[in-house]
């Protein structure tokens, strides 16, 4: 199941809100999702985001924000990404 999970317990963190935009162009589909999760615990939690993909799907960019920290990933060259991952 897609979502954000607490790494220590694999408990799914509650999704507070979501907003999704999609744009189709020929055989390509671009999706932007703004997902807000809440931490029901008083202490900070280390999480892992899971989003399963079909064999023919690919992620070209991903950005996550937690508090004031922002993490961005963008694939520049598919072959280079396959070499390291």
mmCIF file with all atom_site columns, C-alpha atoms in Angstrom:
data_model
loop_
_atom_site.group_PDB
_atom_site.id
_atom_site.type_symbol
_atom_site.label_atom_id
_atom_site.label_alt_id
_atom_site.label_comp_id
_atom_site.label_asym_id
_atom_site.label_entity_id
_atom_site.label_seq_id
_atom_site.pdbx_PDB_ins_code
_atom_site.Cartn_x
_atom_site.Cartn_y
_atom_site.Cartn_z
_atom_site.occupancy
_atom_site.B_iso_or_equiv
_atom_site.pdbx_formal_charge
_atom_site.auth_seq_id
_atom_site.auth_comp_id
_atom_site.auth_asym_id
_atom_site.auth_atom_id
_atom_site.pdbx_PDB_model_num
ATOM 1  C CA . UNK A 1 1  ? 0.000  0.000  0.000   1.00 0.00 ? 1  UNK A CA 1
ATOM 2  C CA . UNK A 1 2  ? 1.459  3.426  -0.884  1.00 0.00 ? 2  UNK A CA 1
ATOM 3  C CA . UNK A 1 3  ? 2.175  5.818  1.931   1.00 0.00 ? 3  UNK A CA 1
ATOM 4  C CA . UNK A 1 4  ? 4.527  6.983  4.654   1.00 0.00 ? 4  UNK A CA 1
ATOM 5  C CA . UNK A 1 5  ? 5.510  4.408  7.266   1.00 0.00 ? 5  UNK A CA 1
ATOM 6  C CA . UNK A 1 6  ? 7.347  4.691  10.584  1.00 0.00 ? 6  UNK A CA 1
ATOM 7  C CA . UNK A 1 7  ? 10.587 2.817  9.995   1.00 0.00 ? 7  UNK A CA 1
ATOM 8  C CA . UNK A 1 8  ? 10.819 1.372  13.510  1.00 0.00 ? 8  UNK A CA 1
ATOM 9  C CA . UNK A 1 9  ? 7.338  -0.220 13.547  1.00 0.00 ? 9  UNK A CA 1
ATOM 10 C CA . UNK A 1 10 ? 6.144  -0.180 9.900   1.00 0.00 ? 10 UNK A CA 1
ATOM 11 C CA . UNK A 1 11 ? 3.035  1.614  11.182  1.00 0.00 ? 11 UNK A CA 1
ATOM 12 C CA . UNK A 1 12 ? 1.354  3.698  8.457   1.00 0.00 ? 12 UNK A CA 1
ATOM 13 C CA . UNK A 1 13 ? 1.367  7.383  9.383   1.00 0.00 ? 13 UNK A CA 1
ATOM 14 C CA . UNK A 1 14 ? -2.048 9.056  8.914   1.00 0.00 ? 14 UNK A CA 1
ATOM 15 C CA . UNK A 1 15 ? -2.603 10.996 5.698   1.00 0.00 ? 15 UNK A CA 1
ATOM 16 C CA . UNK A 1 16 ? -3.996 14.403 6.685   1.00 0.00 ? 16 UNK A CA 1
ATOM 17 C CA . UNK A 1 17 ? -4.639 15.811 3.199   1.00 0.00 ? 17 UNK A CA 1
ATOM 18 C CA . UNK A 1 18 ? -3.803 15.219 -0.453  1.00 0.00 ? 18 UNK A CA 1
ATOM 19 C CA . UNK A 1 19 ? -3.897 17.148 -3.711  1.00 0.00 ? 19 UNK A CA 1
ATOM 20 C CA . UNK A 1 20 ? -3.069 15.495 -7.047  1.00 0.00 ? 20 UNK A CA 1
ATOM 21 C CA . UNK A 1 21 ? -2.566 17.079 -10.480 1.00 0.00 ? 21 UNK A CA 1
ATOM 22 C CA . UNK A 1 22 ? -2.169 15.013 -13.646 1.00 0.00 ? 22 UNK A CA 1
ATOM 23 C CA . UNK A 1 23 ? -1.191 16.033 -17.179 1.00 0.00 ? 23 UNK A CA 1
ATOM 24 C CA . UNK A 1 24 ? -1.323 13.629 -20.129 1.00 0.00 ? 24 UNK A CA 1
ATOM 25 C CA . UNK A 1 25 ? 0.781  14.239 -23.244 1.00 0.00 ? 25 UNK A CA 1
ATOM 26 C CA . UNK A 1 26 ? 0.655  11.388 -25.775 1.00 0.00 ? 26 UNK A CA 1
ATOM 27 C CA . UNK A 1 27 ? 1.968  8.282  -24.038 1.00 0.00 ? 27 UNK A CA 1
ATOM 28 C CA . UNK A 1 28 ? 3.385  10.288 -21.114 1.00 0.00 ? 28 UNK A CA 1
ATOM 29 C CA . UNK A 1 29 ? 1.589  11.104 -17.894 1.00 0.00 ? 29 UNK A CA 1
ATOM 30 C CA . UNK A 1 30 ? 2.920  13.570 -15.371 1.00 0.00 ? 30 UNK A CA 1
ATOM 31 C CA . UNK A 1 31 ? 1.558  13.425 -11.843 1.00 0.00 ? 31 UNK A CA 1
ATOM 32 C CA . UNK A 1 32 ? 2.228  15.884 -9.049  1.00 0.00 ? 32 UNK A CA 1
ATOM 33 C CA . UNK A 1 33 ? 0.983  14.864 -5.624  1.00 0.00 ? 33 UNK A CA 1
ATOM 34 C CA . UNK A 1 34 ? 1.008  17.045 -2.523  1.00 0.00 ? 34 UNK A CA 1
ATOM 35 C CA . UNK A 1 35 ? 0.572  14.688 0.444   1.00 0.00 ? 35 UNK A CA 1
ATOM 36 C CA . UNK A 1 36 ? 0.497  15.821 4.076   1.00 0.00 ? 36 UNK A CA 1
ATOM 37 C CA . UNK A 1 37 ? 1.045  13.205 6.766   1.00 0.00 ? 37 UNK A CA 1
ATOM 38 C CA . UNK A 1 38 ? 0.769  13.645 10.537  1.00 0.00 ? 38 UNK A CA 1
ATOM 39 C CA . UNK A 1 39 ? 2.951  12.173 13.238  1.00 0.00 ? 39 UNK A CA 1
ATOM 40 C CA . UNK A 1 40 ? 0.659  10.887 16.022  1.00 0.00 ? 40 UNK A CA 1
ATOM 41 C CA . UNK A 1 41 ? 3.651  10.383 18.334  1.00 0.00 ? 41 UNK A CA 1
ATOM 42 C CA . UNK A 1 42 ? 5.187  13.043 20.559  1.00 0.00 ? 42 UNK A CA 1
ATOM 43 C CA . UNK A 1 43 ? 8.749  12.197 19.497  1.00 0.00 ? 43 UNK A CA 1
ATOM 44 C CA . UNK A 1 44 ? 10.113 12.616 15.947  1.00 0.00 ? 44 UNK A CA 1
ATOM 45 C CA . UNK A 1 45 ? 9.761  9.536  13.773  1.00 0.00 ? 45 UNK A CA 1
ATOM 46 C CA . UNK A 1 46 ? 12.017 8.239  11.001  1.00 0.00 ? 46 UNK A CA 1
ATOM 47 C CA . UNK A 1 47 ? 9.876  7.328  8.018   1.00 0.00 ? 47 UNK A CA 1
ATOM 48 C CA . UNK A 1 48 ? 10.034 5.599  4.689   1.00 0.00 ? 48 UNK A CA 1
ATOM 49 C CA . UNK A 1 49 ? 7.783  6.531  1.747   1.00 0.00 ? 49 UNK A CA 1
ATOM 50 C CA . UNK A 1 50 ? 6.515  3.609  -0.338  1.00 0.00 ? 50 UNK A CA 1
ATOM 51 C CA . UNK A 1 51 ? 4.972  4.049  -3.769  1.00 0.00 ? 51 UNK A CA 1
ATOM 52 C CA . UNK A 1 52 ? 4.859  0.852  -5.833  1.00 0.00 ? 52 UNK A CA 1
ATOM 53 C CA . UNK A 1 53 ? 5.282  1.192  -9.597  1.00 0.00 ? 53 UNK A CA 1
ATOM 54 C CA . UNK A 1 54 ? 4.321  -1.004 -12.499 1.00 0.00 ? 54 UNK A CA 1
ATOM 55 C CA . UNK A 1 55 ? 7.205  -2.408 -14.588 1.00 0.00 ? 55 UNK A CA 1
ATOM 56 C CA . UNK A 1 56 ? 6.680  0.196  -17.354 1.00 0.00 ? 56 UNK A CA 1
ATOM 57 C CA . UNK A 1 57 ? 6.436  3.197  -14.977 1.00 0.00 ? 57 UNK A CA 1
ATOM 58 C CA . UNK A 1 58 ? 9.377  5.397  -14.038 1.00 0.00 ? 58 UNK A CA 1
ATOM 59 C CA . UNK A 1 59 ? 9.958  8.242  -11.581 1.00 0.00 ? 59 UNK A CA 1
ATOM 60 C CA . UNK A 1 60 ? 11.983 11.144 -12.977 1.00 0.00 ? 60 UNK A CA 1
ATOM 61 C CA . UNK A 1 61 ? 11.807 13.436 -9.965  1.00 0.00 ? 61 UNK A CA 1
ATOM 62 C CA . UNK A 1 62 ? 10.805 13.366 -6.315  1.00 0.00 ? 62 UNK A CA 1
ATOM 63 C CA . UNK A 1 63 ? 10.746 16.019 -3.600  1.00 0.00 ? 63 UNK A CA 1
ATOM 64 C CA . UNK A 1 64 ? 9.917  15.616 0.089   1.00 0.00 ? 64 UNK A CA 1
ATOM 65 C CA . UNK A 1 65 ? 9.660  18.274 2.789   1.00 0.00 ? 65 UNK A CA 1
ATOM 66 C CA . UNK A 1 66 ? 9.766  17.547 6.513   1.00 0.00 ? 66 UNK A CA 1
ATOM 67 C CA . UNK A 1 67 ? 9.725  20.591 8.767   1.00 0.00 ? 67 UNK A CA 1
ATOM 68 C CA . UNK A 1 68 ? 12.322 22.931 7.292   1.00 0.00 ? 68 UNK A CA 1
ATOM 69 C CA . UNK A 1 69 ? 14.238 20.159 5.465   1.00 0.00 ? 69 UNK A CA 1
ATOM 70 C CA . UNK A 1 70 ? 13.720 19.596 1.736   1.00 0.00 ? 70 UNK A CA 1
ATOM 71 C CA . UNK A 1 71 ? 15.061 16.565 -0.152  1.00 0.00 ? 71 UNK A CA 1
ATOM 72 C CA . UNK A 1 72 ? 14.980 16.535 -3.960  1.00 0.00 ? 72 UNK A CA 1
ATOM 73 C CA . UNK A 1 73 ? 15.807 13.760 -6.423  1.00 0.00 ? 73 UNK A CA 1
ATOM 74 C CA . UNK A 1 74 ? 15.834 14.119 -10.195 1.00 0.00 ? 74 UNK A CA 1
ATOM 75 C CA . UNK A 1 75 ? 16.946 11.553 -12.791 1.00 0.00 ? 75 UNK A CA 1
ATOM 76 C CA . UNK A 1 76 ? 19.159 13.270 -15.369 1.00 0.00 ? 76 UNK A CA 1
ATOM 77 C CA . UNK A 1 77 ? 20.187 10.184 -17.302 1.00 0.00 ? 77 UNK A CA 1
ATOM 78 C CA . UNK A 1 78 ? 18.312 6.880  -17.058 1.00 0.00 ? 78 UNK A CA 1
ATOM 79 C CA . UNK A 1 79 ? 21.411 4.766  -17.798 1.00 0.00 ? 79 UNK A CA 1
ATOM 80 C CA . UNK A 1 80 ? 23.398 6.497  -15.071 1.00 0.00 ? 80 UNK A CA 1
ATOM 81 C CA . UNK A 1 81 ? 20.558 5.892  -12.590 1.00 0.00 ? 81 UNK A CA 1
ATOM 82 C CA . UNK A 1 82 ? 20.408 2.201  -13.555 1.00 0.00 ? 82 UNK A CA 1
ATOM 83 C CA . UNK A 1 83 ? 24.190 1.893  -13.074 1.00 0.00 ? 83 UNK A CA 1
ATOM 84 C CA . UNK A 1 84 ? 24.057 3.119  -9.475  1.00 0.00 ? 84 UNK A CA 1
ATOM 85 C CA . UNK A 1 85 ? 20.702 1.664  -8.384  1.00 0.00 ? 85 UNK A CA 1
#
